[in-house]
Coordinates of C-alpha atoms in Angstrom, one line a residue:
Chain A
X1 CA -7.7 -21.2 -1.4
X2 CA -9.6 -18.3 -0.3
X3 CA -11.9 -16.2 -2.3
X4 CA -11.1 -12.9 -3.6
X5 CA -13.8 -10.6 -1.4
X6 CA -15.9 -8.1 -3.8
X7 CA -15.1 -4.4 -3.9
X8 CA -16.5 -2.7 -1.3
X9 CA -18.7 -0.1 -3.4
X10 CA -20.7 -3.5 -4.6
X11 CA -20.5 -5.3 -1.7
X12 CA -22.6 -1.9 0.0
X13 CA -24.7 -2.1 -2.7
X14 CA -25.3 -5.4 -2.1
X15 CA -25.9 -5.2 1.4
X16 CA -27.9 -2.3 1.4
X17 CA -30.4 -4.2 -0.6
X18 CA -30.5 -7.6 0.9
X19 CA -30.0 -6.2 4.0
X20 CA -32.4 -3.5 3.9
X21 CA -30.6 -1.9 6.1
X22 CA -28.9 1.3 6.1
X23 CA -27.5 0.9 10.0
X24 CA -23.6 0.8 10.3
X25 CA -23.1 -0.9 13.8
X26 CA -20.0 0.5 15.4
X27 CA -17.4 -1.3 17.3
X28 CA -15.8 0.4 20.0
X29 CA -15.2 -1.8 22.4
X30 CA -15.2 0.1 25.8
X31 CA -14.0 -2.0 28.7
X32 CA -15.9 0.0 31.3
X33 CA -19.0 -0.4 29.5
X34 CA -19.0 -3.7 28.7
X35 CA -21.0 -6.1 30.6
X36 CA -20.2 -6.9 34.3
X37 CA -19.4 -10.9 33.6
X38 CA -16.9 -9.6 30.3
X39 CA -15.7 -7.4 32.9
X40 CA -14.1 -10.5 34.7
X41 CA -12.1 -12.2 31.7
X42 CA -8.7 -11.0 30.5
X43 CA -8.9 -7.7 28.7
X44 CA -8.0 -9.6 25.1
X45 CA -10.9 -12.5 25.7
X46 CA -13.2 -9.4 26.7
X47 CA -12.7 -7.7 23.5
X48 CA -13.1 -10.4 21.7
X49 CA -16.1 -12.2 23.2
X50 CA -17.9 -8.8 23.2
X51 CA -17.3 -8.0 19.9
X52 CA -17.8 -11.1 18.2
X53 CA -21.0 -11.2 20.2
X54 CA -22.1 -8.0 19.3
X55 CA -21.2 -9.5 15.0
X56 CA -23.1 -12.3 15.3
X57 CA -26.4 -10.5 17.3
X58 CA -26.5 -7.6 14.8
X59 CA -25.7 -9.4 11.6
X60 CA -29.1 -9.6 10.4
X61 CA -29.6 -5.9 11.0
X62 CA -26.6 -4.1 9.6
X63 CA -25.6 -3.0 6.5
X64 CA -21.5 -2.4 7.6
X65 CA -19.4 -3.0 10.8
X66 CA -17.4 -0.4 12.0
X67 CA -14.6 -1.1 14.4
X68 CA -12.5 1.6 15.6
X69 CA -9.1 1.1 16.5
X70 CA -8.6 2.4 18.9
X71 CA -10.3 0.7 21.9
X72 CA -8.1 -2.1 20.6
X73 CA -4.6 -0.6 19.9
X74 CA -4.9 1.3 23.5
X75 CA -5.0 -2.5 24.6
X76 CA -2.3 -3.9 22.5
X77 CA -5.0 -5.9 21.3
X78 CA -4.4 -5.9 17.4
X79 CA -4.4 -9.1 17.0
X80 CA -7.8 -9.4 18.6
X81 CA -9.0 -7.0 15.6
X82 CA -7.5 -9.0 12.8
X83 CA -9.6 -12.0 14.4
X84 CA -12.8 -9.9 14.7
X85 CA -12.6 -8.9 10.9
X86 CA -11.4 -12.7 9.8
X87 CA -14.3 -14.2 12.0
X88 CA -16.8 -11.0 10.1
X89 CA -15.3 -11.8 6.7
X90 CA -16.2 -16.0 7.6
X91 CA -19.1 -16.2 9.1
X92 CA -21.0 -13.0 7.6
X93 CA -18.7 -12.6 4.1
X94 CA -22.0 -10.2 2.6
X95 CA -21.3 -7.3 5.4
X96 CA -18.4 -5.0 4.6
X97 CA -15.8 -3.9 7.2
X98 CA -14.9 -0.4 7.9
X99 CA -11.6 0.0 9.7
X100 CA -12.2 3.1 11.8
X101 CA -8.4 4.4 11.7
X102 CA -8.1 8.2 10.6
X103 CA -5.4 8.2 9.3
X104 CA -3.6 10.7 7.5
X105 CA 0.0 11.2 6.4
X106 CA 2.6 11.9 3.7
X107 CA 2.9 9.4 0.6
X108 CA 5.5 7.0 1.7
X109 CA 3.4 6.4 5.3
X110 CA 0.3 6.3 3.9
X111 CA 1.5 3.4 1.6
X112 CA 2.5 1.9 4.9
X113 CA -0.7 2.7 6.4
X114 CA -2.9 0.7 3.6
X115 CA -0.7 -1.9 4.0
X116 CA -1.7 -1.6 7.8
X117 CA -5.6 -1.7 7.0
X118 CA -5.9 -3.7 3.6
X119 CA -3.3 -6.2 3.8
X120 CA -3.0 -6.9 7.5
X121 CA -6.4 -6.3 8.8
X122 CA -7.9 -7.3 5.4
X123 CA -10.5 -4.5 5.9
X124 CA -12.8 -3.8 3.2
X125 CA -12.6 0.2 3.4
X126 CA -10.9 2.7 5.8
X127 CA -11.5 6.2 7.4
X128 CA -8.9 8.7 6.4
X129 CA -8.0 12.7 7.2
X130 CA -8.3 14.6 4.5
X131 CA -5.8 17.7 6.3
X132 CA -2.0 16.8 4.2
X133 CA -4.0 16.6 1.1
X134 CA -4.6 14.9 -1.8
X135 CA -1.1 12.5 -2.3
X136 CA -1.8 11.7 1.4
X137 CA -5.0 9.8 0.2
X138 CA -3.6 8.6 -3.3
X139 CA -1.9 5.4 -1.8
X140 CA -5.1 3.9 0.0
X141 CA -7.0 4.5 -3.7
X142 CA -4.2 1.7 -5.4
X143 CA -5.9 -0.6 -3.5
X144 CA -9.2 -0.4 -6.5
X145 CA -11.7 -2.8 -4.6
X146 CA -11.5 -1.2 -0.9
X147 CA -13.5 1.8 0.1
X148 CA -11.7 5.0 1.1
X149 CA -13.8 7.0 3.4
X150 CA -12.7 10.6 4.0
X151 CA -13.9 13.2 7.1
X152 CA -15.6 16.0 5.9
X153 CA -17.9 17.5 8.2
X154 CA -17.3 15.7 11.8
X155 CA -20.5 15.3 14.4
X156 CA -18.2 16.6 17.7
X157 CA -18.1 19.8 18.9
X158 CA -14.8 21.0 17.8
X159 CA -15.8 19.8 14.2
X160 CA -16.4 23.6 13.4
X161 CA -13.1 24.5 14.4
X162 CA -11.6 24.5 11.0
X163 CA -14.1 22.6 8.8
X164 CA -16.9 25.3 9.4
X165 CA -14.3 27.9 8.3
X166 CA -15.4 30.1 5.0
X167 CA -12.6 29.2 2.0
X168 CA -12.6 31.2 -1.3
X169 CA -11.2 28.8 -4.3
X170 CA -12.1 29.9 -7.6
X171 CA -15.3 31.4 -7.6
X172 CA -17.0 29.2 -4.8
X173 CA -16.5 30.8 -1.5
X174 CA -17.7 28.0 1.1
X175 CA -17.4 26.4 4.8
X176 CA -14.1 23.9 4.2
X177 CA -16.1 20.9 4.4
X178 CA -17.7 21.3 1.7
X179 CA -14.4 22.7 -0.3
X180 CA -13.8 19.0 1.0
X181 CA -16.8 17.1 -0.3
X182 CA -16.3 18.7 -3.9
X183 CA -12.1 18.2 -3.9
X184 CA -13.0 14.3 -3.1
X185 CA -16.4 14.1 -5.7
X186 CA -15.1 16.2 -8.6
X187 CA -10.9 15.5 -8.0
X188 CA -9.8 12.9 -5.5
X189 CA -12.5 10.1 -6.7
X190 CA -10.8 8.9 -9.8
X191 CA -12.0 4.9 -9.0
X192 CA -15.2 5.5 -7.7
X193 CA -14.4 4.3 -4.7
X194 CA -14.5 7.0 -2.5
X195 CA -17.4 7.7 0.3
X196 CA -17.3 10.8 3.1
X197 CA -17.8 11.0 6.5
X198 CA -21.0 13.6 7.7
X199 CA -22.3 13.9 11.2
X200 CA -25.8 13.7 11.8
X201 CA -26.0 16.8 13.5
X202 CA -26.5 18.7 11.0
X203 CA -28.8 17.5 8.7
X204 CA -28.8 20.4 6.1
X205 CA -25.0 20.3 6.0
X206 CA -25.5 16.6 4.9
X207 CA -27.8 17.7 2.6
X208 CA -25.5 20.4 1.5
X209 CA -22.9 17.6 0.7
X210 CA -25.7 15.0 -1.0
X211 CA -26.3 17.9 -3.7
X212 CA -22.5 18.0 -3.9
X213 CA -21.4 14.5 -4.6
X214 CA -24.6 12.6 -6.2
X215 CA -24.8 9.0 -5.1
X216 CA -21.1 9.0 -3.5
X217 CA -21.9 6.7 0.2
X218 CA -22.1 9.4 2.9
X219 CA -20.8 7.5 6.4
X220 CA -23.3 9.5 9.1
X221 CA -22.5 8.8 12.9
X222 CA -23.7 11.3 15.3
X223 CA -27.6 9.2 15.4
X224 CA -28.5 8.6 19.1
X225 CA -25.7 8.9 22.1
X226 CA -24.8 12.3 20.1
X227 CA -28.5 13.5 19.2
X228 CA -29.1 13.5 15.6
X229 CA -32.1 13.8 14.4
X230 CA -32.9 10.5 12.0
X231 CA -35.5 11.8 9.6
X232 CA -34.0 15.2 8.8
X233 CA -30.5 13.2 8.5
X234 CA -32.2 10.4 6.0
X235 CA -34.5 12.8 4.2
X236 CA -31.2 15.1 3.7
X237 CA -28.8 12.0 3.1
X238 CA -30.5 9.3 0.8
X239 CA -30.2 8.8 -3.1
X240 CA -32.9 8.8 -5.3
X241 CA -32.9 4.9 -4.6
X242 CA -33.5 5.2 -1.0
X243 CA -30.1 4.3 0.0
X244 CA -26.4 6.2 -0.4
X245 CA -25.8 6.5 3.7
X246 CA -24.8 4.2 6.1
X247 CA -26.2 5.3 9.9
X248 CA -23.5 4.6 12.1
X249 CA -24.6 4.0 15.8
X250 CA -22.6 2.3 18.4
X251 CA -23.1 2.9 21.8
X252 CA -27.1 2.6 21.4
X253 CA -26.7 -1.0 19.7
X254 CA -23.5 -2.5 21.4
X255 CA -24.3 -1.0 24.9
X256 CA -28.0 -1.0 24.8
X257 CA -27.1 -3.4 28.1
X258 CA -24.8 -4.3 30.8
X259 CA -26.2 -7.2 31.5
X260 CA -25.7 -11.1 30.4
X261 CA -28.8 -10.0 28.3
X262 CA -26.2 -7.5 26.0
X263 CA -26.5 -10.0 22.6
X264 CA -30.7 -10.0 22.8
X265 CA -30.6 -6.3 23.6
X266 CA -28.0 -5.4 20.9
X267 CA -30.4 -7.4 18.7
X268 CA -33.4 -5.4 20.1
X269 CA -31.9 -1.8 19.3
X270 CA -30.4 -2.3 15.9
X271 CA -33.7 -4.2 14.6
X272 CA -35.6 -1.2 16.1
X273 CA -33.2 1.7 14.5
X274 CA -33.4 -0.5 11.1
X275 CA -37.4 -0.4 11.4
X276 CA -37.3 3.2 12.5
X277 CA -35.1 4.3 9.2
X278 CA -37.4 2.2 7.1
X279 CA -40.6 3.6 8.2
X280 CA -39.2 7.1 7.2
X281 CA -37.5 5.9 3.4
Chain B
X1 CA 10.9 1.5 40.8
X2 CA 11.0 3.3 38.0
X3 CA 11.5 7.2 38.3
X4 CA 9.0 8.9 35.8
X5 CA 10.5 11.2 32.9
X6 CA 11.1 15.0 32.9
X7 CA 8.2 16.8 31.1
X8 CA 8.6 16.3 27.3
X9 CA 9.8 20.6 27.3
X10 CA 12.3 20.5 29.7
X11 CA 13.6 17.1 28.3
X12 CA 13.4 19.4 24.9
X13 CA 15.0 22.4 26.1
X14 CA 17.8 20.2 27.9
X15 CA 18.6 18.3 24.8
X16 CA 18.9 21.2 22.6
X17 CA 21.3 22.6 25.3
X18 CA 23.4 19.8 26.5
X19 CA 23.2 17.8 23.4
X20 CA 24.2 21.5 21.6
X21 CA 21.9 19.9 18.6
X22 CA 18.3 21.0 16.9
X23 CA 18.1 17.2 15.0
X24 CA 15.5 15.0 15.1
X25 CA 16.0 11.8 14.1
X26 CA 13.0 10.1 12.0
X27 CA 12.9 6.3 12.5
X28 CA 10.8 4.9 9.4
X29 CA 12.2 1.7 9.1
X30 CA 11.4 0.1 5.5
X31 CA 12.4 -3.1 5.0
X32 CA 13.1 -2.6 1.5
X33 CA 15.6 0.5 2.2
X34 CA 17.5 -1.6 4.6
X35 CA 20.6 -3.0 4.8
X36 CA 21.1 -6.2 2.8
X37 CA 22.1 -7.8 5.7
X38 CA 19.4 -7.1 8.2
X39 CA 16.6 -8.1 5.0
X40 CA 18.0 -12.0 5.5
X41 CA 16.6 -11.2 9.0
X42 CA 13.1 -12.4 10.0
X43 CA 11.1 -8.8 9.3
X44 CA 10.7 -7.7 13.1
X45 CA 14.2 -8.6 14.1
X46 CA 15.5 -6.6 11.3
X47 CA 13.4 -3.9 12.2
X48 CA 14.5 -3.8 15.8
X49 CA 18.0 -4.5 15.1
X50 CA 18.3 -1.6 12.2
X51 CA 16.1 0.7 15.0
X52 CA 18.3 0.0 18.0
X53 CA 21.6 0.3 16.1
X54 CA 20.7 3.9 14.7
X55 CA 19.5 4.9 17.8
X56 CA 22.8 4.2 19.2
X57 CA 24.8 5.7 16.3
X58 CA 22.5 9.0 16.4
X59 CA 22.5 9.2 20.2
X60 CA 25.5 11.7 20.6
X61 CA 24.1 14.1 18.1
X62 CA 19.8 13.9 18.5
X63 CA 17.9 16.3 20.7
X64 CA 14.6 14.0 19.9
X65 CA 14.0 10.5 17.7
X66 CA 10.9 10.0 16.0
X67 CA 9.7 6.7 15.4
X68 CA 7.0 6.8 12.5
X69 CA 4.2 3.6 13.9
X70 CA 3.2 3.4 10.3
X71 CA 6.1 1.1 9.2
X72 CA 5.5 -1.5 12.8
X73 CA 2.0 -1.5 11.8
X74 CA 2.4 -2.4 8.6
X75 CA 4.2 -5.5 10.1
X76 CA 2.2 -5.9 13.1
X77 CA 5.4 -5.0 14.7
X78 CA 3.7 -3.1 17.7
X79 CA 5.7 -4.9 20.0
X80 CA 8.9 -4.1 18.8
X81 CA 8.2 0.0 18.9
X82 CA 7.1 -0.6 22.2
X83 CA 10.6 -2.3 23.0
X84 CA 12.6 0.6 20.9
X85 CA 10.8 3.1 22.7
X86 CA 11.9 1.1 26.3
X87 CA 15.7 0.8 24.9
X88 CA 15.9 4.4 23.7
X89 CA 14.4 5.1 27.3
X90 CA 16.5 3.0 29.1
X91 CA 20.2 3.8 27.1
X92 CA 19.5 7.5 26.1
X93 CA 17.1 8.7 28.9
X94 CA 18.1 12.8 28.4
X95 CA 16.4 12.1 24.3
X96 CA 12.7 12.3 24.4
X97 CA 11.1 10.2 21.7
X98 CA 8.0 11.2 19.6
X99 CA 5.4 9.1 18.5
X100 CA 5.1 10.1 14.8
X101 CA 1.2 8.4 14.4
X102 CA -0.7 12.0 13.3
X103 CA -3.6 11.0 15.3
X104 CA -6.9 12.6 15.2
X105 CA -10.3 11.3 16.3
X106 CA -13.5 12.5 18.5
X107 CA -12.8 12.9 22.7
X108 CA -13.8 9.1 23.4
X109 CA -11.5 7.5 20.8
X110 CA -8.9 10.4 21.3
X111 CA -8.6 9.3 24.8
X112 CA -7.6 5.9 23.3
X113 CA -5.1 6.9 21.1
X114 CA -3.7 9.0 24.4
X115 CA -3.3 5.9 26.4
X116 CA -1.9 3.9 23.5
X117 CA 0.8 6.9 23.0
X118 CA 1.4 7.6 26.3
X119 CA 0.3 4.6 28.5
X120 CA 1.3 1.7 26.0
X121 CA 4.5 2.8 24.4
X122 CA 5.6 5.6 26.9
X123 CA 6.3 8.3 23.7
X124 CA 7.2 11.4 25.5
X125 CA 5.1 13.1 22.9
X126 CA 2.9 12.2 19.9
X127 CA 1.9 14.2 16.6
X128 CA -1.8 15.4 16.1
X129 CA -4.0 16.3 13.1
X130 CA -6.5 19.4 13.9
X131 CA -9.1 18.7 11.7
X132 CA -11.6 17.6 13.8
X133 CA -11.2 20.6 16.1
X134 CA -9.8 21.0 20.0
X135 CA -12.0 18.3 21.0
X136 CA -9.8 15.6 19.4
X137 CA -6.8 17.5 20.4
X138 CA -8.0 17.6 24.5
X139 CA -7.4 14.2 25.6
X140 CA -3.9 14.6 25.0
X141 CA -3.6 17.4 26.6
X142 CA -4.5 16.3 29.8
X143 CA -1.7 14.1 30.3
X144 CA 0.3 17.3 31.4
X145 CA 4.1 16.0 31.4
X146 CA 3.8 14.9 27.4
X147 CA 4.4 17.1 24.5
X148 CA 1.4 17.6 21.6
X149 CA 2.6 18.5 18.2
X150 CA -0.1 19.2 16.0
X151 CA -0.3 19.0 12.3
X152 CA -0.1 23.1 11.0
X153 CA 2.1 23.2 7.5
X154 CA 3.1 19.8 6.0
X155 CA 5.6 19.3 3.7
X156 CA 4.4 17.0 0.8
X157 CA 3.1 18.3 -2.5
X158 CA -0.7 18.0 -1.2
X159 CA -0.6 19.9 2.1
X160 CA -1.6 23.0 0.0
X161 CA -4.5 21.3 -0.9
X162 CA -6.2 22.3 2.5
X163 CA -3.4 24.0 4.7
X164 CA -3.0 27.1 2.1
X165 CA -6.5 27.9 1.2
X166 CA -7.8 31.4 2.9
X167 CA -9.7 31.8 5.6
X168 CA -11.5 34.8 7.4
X169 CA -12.0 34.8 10.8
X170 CA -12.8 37.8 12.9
X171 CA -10.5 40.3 11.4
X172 CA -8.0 38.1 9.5
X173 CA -8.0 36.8 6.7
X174 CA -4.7 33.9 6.1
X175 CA -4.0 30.7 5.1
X176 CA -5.8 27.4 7.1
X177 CA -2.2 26.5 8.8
X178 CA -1.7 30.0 10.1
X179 CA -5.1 29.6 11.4
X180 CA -4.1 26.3 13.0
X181 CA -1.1 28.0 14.0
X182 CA -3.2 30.4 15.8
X183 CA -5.7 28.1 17.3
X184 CA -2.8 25.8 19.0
X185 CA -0.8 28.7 20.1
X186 CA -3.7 31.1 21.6
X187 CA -6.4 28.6 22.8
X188 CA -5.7 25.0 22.6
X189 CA -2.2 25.5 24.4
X190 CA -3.2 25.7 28.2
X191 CA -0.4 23.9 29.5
X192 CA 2.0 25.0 27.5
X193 CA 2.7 21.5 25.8
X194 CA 1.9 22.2 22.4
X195 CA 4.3 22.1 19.2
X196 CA 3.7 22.5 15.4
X197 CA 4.3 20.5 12.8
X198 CA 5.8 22.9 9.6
X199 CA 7.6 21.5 6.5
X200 CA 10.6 23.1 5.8
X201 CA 10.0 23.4 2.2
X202 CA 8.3 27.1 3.0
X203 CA 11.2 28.7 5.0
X204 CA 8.9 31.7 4.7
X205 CA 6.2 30.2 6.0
X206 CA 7.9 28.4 8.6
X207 CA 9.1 32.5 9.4
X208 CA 5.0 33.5 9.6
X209 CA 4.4 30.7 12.0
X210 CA 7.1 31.6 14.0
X211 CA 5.9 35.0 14.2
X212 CA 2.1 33.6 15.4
X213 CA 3.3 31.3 18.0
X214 CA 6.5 32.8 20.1
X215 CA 8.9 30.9 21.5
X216 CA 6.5 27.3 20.5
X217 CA 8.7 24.6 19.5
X218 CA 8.2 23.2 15.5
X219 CA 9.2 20.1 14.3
X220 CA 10.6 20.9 11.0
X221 CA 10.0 17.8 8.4
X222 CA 11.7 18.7 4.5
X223 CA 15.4 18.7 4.9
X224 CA 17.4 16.9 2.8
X225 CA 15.2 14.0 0.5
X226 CA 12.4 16.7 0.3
X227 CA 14.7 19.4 -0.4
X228 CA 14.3 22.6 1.8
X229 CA 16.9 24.8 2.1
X230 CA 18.3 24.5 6.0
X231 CA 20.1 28.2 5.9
X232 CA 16.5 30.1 4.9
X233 CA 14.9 27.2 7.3
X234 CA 16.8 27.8 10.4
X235 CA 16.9 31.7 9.7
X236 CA 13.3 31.1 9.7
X237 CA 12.4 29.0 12.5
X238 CA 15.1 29.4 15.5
X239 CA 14.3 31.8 18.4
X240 CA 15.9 34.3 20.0
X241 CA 18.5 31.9 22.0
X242 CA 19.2 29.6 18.7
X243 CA 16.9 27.1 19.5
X244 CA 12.7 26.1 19.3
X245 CA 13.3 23.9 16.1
X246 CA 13.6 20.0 15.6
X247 CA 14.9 19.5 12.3
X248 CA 13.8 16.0 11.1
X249 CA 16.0 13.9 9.0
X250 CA 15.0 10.2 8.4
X251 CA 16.3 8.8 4.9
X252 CA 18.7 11.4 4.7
X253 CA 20.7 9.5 7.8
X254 CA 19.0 5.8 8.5
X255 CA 19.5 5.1 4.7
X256 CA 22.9 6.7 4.4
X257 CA 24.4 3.3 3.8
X258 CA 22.7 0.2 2.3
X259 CA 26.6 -1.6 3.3
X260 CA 27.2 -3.0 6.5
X261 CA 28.1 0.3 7.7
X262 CA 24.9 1.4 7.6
X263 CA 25.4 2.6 11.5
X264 CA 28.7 4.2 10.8
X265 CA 27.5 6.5 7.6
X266 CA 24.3 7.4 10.1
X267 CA 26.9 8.7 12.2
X268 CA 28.6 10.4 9.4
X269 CA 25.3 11.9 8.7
X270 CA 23.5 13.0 11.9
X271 CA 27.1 14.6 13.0
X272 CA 27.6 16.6 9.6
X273 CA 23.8 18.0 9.9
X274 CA 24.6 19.1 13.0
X275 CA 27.6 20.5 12.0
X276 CA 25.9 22.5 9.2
X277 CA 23.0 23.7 11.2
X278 CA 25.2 24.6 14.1
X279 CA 27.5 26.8 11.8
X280 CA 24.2 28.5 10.7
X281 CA 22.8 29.1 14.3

């Protein structure tokens, strides 16, 4: 019989503090950067041996895994996923899983779309759009132990595009993402299980959204490939207990080599980004 | 050899001509809602046989269908869409079919989802959410033969949530989805590819889209089991030559009959819409 797994806000905690770690190691499993000899196997065994790889060299180092699903479902490789997570959930049950999906959709779907993420790929939270609104949301938040992690203010450069954009609700007039941050902190978070997604490119907007939500997780990517800067993004992100974000970096960790050297150098990068946030807690 | 498909306009334009219909046909098959029969079925043969057999009932009377991949990935059913899309391809060439998935992600994993949409299951178009800005959009775009329908005025209870707050940019001040509406029809249209998404439970919105974005095709969600009124919504939405909608129906036909003549009543169904809408045009 198997074991229930925590909920995902303790399980964080957890990891946070055993870990002591605040690194999020992304999963995207590029095929054209992967290394040279993965390069050679079927596309399904490539996925899979990179990935798993990846797990198991930057276990000791991470706080969360992140795949995104992408890179797998562009591959029809969704059965490759459900054994990345099963083989996470085995042989490193303390981390958390973060399905990287997105999604976003009317009541009935959504319920489909937790299904999707909690049941079948047994993650332990998912990313979701906030755009159609709260009953888009509300099925994901049935499922009481899993983390529901909601965009709010996006690291890319089209981010501003709409969430950057001034709204006027009641007396607060404000840029969207943070209409966002208080609808999911003061409205939307009725289990506590609720964290946001914030870019690290703009460390006073996280900081705008910390003083918004308290200790609510703030996901951050944006660190490295896209040029955040890590101590403004930790001194504007981190609770009063020196935790409350999860730095997400992918490409720096999982690509930090092409060669058959790509586990060790994995290893190399997220211990030195874990050391690096450390120093600056 | 296999000869590659019209663009996803002229395919759209053609159907609403030669098929003399403005329906869209949702596909969200739910096991539960099924016929009793197809339920004793293992779950992805009953999807694909319920699937195949309205797609031939609807045929005659559809100017699009619009599988939801919410309900295959609930079942890890991937495979099957991918064959329904192939069989709607191969039997009912002159229908383009939409990917319903309501994507929306940075350039790198958007370029993902635009090979799994348009590389994997050959969709002839695919819904997109705007909220990460014309960045997440692009990838999509550049595949210039397939239709983009982006997320602008949804129909379920929470789209106001977002979608109806005000925003001021240069000299306007309007609601988020005429913003969007804006966005998609004056910059992030450059190939003239784009649609809108807009619920049909706001015929007068529907009409202040319509004004934003010309001759732009909407897909119209709302009709029937969410209850908007298809007189004020056509009145609203058609252009000049009595076309530029694609009215969605999904329970209101696929779920006509829970009997064995389940493919009959979605006959019954799809004809009579377009019967009504027709009259109206």
């Amino acid at each position: 019989m198997i074991t229930p797994r925590p909920a995902f806000m303790q399980q964080l905690n957890q990891a946070w503090h055993t870990q002591n770690s605040l690194l999020c190691v992304g999963l995207d499993p590029d095929i054209q950067m992967m290394p040279t000899h993965l390069q050679a196997l079927p596309i399904e065994q490539a996925i899979f041996e990179f990935c798993k790889t990846i797990i198991d060299a930057t276990a000791p180092y991470a706080c969360s895994f992140k795949p995104q699903i992408a890179y797998f479902a562009a591959h029809s490789a969704e059965h490759v996923l459900q054994d990345l997570i099963a083989y996470s959930h085995t042989h490193h049950p303390h981390i958390p899983v973060i399905l990287d999906a997105k999604r976003g959709d009317i009541g009935s779907t959504a319920t489909q779309y937790a299904i999707e993420a909690f049941d079948r790929y047994q993650a332990d939270a998912v990313t979701v759009n906030p755009y159609m609104g709260f009953d888009s949301v509300e099925p994901y938040l049935s499922y009481s132990n899993k983390g529901v992690i909601v965009l709010c203010r996006t690291s890319n450069a089209g981010g501003s595009d709409l969430q950057f954009l001034n709204v006027s609700v009641d007396d607060h007039t404000r840029p969207l993402y943070q209409h966002v941050a208080h609808l999911v902190a003061d409205k939307w978070n009725t289990n506590g299980q609720c964290a946001l997604v914030v870019g690290a490119t703009f460390p006073n907007e996280v900081k705008l959204v910390r003083d918004l939500v308290g200790d609510m997780p703030l996901l951050i990517p944006g660190i490295g490939a896209q040029g955040g800067d890590l101590n403004a993004t930790l001194k504007a992100g981190l609770t009063e207990n020196g935790t409350g974000v999860m730095i997400n970096s992918s490409r720096g960790i999982i690509y930090a080599s092409k060669g058959e050297d790509f586990a060790q150098a994995a290893t190399v990068a997220a211990q030195g980004l874990v050391q690096a946030m450390n120093a600056l807690r």
